[in-house]
GROMACS .gro file of C-alpha atoms in nm:
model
  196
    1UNK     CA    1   0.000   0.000   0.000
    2UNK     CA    2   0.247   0.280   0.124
    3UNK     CA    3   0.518   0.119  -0.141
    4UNK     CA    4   0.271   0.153  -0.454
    5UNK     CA    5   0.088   0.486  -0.346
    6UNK     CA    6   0.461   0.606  -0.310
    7UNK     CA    7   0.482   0.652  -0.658
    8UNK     CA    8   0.488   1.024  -0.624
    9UNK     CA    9   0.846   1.043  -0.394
   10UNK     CA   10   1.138   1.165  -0.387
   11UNK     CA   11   1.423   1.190  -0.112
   12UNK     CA   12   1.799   1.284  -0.110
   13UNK     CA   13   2.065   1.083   0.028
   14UNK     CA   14   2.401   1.123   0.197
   15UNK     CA   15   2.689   0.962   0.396
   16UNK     CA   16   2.716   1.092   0.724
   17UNK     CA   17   3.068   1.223   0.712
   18UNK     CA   18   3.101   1.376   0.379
   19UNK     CA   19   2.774   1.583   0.463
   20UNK     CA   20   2.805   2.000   0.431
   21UNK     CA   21   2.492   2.192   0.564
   22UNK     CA   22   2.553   2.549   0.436
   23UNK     CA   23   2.342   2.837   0.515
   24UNK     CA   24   2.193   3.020   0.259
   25UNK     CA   25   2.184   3.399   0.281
   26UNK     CA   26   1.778   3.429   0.287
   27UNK     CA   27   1.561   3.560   0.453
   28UNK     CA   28   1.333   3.196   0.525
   29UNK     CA   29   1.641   3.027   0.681
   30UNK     CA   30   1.744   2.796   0.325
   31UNK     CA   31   2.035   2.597   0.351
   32UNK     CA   32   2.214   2.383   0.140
   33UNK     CA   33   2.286   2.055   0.077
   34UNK     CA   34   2.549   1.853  -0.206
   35UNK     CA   35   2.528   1.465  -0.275
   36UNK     CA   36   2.817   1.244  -0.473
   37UNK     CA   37   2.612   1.015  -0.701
   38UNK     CA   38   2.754   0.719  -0.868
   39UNK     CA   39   2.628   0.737  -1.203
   40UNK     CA   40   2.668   0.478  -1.459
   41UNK     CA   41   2.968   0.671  -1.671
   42UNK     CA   42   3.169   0.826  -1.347
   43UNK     CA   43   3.023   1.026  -1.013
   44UNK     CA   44   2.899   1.341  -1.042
   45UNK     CA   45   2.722   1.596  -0.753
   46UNK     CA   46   2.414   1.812  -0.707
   47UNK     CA   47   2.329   2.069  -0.422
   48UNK     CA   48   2.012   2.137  -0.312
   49UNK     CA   49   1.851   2.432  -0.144
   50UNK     CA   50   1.616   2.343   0.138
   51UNK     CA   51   1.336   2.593   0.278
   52UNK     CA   52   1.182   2.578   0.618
   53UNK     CA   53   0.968   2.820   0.535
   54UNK     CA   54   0.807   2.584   0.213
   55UNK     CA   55   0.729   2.225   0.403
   56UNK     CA   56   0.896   2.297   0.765
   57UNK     CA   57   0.817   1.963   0.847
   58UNK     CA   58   0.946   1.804   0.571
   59UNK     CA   59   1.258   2.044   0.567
   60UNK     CA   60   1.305   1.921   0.926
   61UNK     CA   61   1.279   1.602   0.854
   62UNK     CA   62   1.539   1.581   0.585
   63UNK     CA   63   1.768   1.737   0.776
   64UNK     CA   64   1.751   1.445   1.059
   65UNK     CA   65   1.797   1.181   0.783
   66UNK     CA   66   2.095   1.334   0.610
   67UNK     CA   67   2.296   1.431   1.027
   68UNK     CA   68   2.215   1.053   1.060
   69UNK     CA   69   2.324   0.944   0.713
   70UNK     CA   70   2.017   0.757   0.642
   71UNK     CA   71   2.080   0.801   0.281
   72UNK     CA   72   2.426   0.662   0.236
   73UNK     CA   73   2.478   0.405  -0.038
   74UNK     CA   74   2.087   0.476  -0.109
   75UNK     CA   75   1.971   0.372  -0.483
   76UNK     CA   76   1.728   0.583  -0.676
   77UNK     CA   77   1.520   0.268  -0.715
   78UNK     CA   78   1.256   0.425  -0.901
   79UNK     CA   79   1.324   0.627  -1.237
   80UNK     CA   80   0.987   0.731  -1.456
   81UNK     CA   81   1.128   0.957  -1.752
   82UNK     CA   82   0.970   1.287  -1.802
   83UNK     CA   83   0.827   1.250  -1.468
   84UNK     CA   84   1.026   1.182  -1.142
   85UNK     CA   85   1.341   1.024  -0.966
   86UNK     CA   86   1.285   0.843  -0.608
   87UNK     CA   87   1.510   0.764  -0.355
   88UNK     CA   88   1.527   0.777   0.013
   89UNK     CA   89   1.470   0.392   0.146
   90UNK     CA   90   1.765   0.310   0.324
   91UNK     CA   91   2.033   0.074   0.191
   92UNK     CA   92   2.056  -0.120   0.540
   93UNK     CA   93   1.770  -0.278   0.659
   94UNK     CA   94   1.785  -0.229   1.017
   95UNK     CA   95   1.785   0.132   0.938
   96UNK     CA   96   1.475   0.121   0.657
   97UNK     CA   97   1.283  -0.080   0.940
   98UNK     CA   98   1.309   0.226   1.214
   99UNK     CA   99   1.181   0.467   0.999
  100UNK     CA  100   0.954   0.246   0.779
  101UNK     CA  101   0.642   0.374   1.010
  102UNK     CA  102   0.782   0.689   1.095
  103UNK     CA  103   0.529   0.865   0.944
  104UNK     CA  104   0.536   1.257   0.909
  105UNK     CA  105   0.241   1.483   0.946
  106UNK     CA  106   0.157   1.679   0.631
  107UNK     CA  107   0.295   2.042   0.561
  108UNK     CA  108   0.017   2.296   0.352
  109UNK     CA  109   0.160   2.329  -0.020
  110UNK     CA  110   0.301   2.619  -0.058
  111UNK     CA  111   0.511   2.583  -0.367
  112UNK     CA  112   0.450   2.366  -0.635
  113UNK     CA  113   0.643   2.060  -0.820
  114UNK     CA  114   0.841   2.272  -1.093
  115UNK     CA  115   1.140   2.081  -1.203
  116UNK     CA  116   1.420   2.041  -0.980
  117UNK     CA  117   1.194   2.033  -0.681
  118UNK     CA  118   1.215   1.737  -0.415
  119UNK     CA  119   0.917   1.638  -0.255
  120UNK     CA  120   0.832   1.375  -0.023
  121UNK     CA  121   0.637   1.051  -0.134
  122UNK     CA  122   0.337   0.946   0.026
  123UNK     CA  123   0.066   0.673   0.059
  124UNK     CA  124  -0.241   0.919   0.178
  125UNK     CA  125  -0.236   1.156   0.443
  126UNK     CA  126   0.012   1.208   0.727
  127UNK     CA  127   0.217   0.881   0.594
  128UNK     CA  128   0.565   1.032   0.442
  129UNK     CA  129   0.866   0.925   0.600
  130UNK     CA  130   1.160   0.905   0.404
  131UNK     CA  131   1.135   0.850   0.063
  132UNK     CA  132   1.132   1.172  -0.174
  133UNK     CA  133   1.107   1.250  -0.536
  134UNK     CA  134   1.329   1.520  -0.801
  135UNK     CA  135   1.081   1.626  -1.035
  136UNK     CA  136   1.212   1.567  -1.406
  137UNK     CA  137   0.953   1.837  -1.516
  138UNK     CA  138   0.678   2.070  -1.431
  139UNK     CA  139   0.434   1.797  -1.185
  140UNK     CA  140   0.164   2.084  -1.091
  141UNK     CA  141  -0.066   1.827  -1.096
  142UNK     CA  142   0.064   1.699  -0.760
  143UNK     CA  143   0.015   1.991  -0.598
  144UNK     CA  144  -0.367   1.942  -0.554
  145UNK     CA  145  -0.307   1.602  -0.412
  146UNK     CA  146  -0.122   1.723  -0.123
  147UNK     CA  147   0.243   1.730  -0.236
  148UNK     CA  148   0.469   2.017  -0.086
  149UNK     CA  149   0.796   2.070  -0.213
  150UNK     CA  150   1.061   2.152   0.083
  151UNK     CA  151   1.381   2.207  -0.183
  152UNK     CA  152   1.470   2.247  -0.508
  153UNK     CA  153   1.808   2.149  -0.683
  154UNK     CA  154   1.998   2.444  -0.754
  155UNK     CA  155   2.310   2.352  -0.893
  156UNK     CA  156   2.385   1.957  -1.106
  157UNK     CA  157   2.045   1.878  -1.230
  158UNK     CA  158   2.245   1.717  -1.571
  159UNK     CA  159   2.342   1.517  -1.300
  160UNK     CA  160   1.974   1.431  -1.177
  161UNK     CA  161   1.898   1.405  -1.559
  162UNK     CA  162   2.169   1.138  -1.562
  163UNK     CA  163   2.076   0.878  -1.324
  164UNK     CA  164   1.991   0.542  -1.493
  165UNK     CA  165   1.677   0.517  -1.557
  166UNK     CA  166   1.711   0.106  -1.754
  167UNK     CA  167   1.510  -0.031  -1.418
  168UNK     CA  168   1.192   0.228  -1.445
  169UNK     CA  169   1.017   0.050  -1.143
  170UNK     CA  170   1.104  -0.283  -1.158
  171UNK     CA  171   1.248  -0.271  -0.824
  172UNK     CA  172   1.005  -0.377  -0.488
  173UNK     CA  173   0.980  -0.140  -0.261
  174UNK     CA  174   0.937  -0.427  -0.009
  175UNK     CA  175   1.221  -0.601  -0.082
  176UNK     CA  176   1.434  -0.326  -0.032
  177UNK     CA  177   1.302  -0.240   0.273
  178UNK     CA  178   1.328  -0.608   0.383
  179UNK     CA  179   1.644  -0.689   0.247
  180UNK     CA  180   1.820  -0.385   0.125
  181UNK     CA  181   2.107  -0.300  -0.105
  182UNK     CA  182   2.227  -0.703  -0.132
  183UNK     CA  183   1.866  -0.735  -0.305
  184UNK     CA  184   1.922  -0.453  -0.536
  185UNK     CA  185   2.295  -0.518  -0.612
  186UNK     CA  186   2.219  -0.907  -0.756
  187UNK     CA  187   1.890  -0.755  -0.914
  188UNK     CA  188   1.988  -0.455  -0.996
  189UNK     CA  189   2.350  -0.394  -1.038
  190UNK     CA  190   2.389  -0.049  -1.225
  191UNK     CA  191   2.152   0.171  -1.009
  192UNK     CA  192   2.237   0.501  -0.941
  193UNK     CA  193   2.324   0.544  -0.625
  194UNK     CA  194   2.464   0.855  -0.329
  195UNK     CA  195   2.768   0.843  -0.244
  196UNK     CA  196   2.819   1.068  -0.033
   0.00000   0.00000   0.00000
């Protein structure tokens, strides 16, 4: 249910030592955020720009899963061109089983899902945890169903562009969450995947 409504997510990832919050000099408190992603042809990175002031709850949120480096070796399991890139179930599955039902109450949508914009996936109401979405294009049709971007890529979306997209959604969510990256490495090998 929460794995196949989560069709609209999208989440960041990154190791917990090669993280770098940086403020940004706003006015709503942005910061920043860059990620290391193992592409198929090299690595390449991206930075993001997150805004309390757009989903605070979600903001905050993503903020406690990169300080506890939820995201490292995380694989952007879900790739549906001209539409979206997800990520954000861990790659350990001790970890993706403490925050599987960690759900996160909703934020109002205050900005909508231009391209470049990470929002959080979610099964209904209340129910996002940690999986997110990049938005590949202009989703403003998400907006009415309760989606509220909390950042938007500001510098590396080629990069975004670039992650392999041969495995659409052939990967389970379950599965990963039950057995993690070992599942997705033998099924799976050339996911995209943060690095750091």
């Amino acid at each position: 249910v929460r794995g196949i409504i989560a069709l609209l997510c999208a989440s960041c990832s990154v190791t917990g030592g090669a993280l770098s919050l940086k403020p940004v000099a706003q006015a709503d408190n942005a910061w920043n955020a860059e990620f290391t992603v193992q592409l198929l042809n090299g690595t390449g990175s991206f930075t993001v720009e997150v805004h309390p002031a757009w989903a605070p709850r979600g903001a905050a949120r993503f903020r406690e899963l990169l300080q506890q480096g939820v995201f490292s070796d995380a694989r952007f399991f879900r790739v549906v061109p001209n539409f979206m890139v997800q990520f954000g179930i861990p790659g350990n599955p001790d970890v993706a089983a403490k925050w599987r039902d960690a759900d996160l109450e909703d934020d109002d949508v205050r900005q909508s899902n231009l391209r470049g914009y990470l929002t959080y996936a979610m099964a209904g109401p209340n129910t996002r945890t940690t999986q997110m979405f990049i938005n590949f294009k202009n989703n403003n049709f998400l907006d009415d169903q309760g989606f509220a971007p909390f950042a938007k890529v500001t510098k590396g979306m080629d990069v975004v562009d670039a992650i392999n997209a041969e495995y659409r959604e052939a990967p389970s969510q379950g599965m990963i969450q039950a057995q993690g990256n070992p599942y997705l490495e033998k099924n799976f090998p050339r996911l995209s995947f943060i690095k750091s």
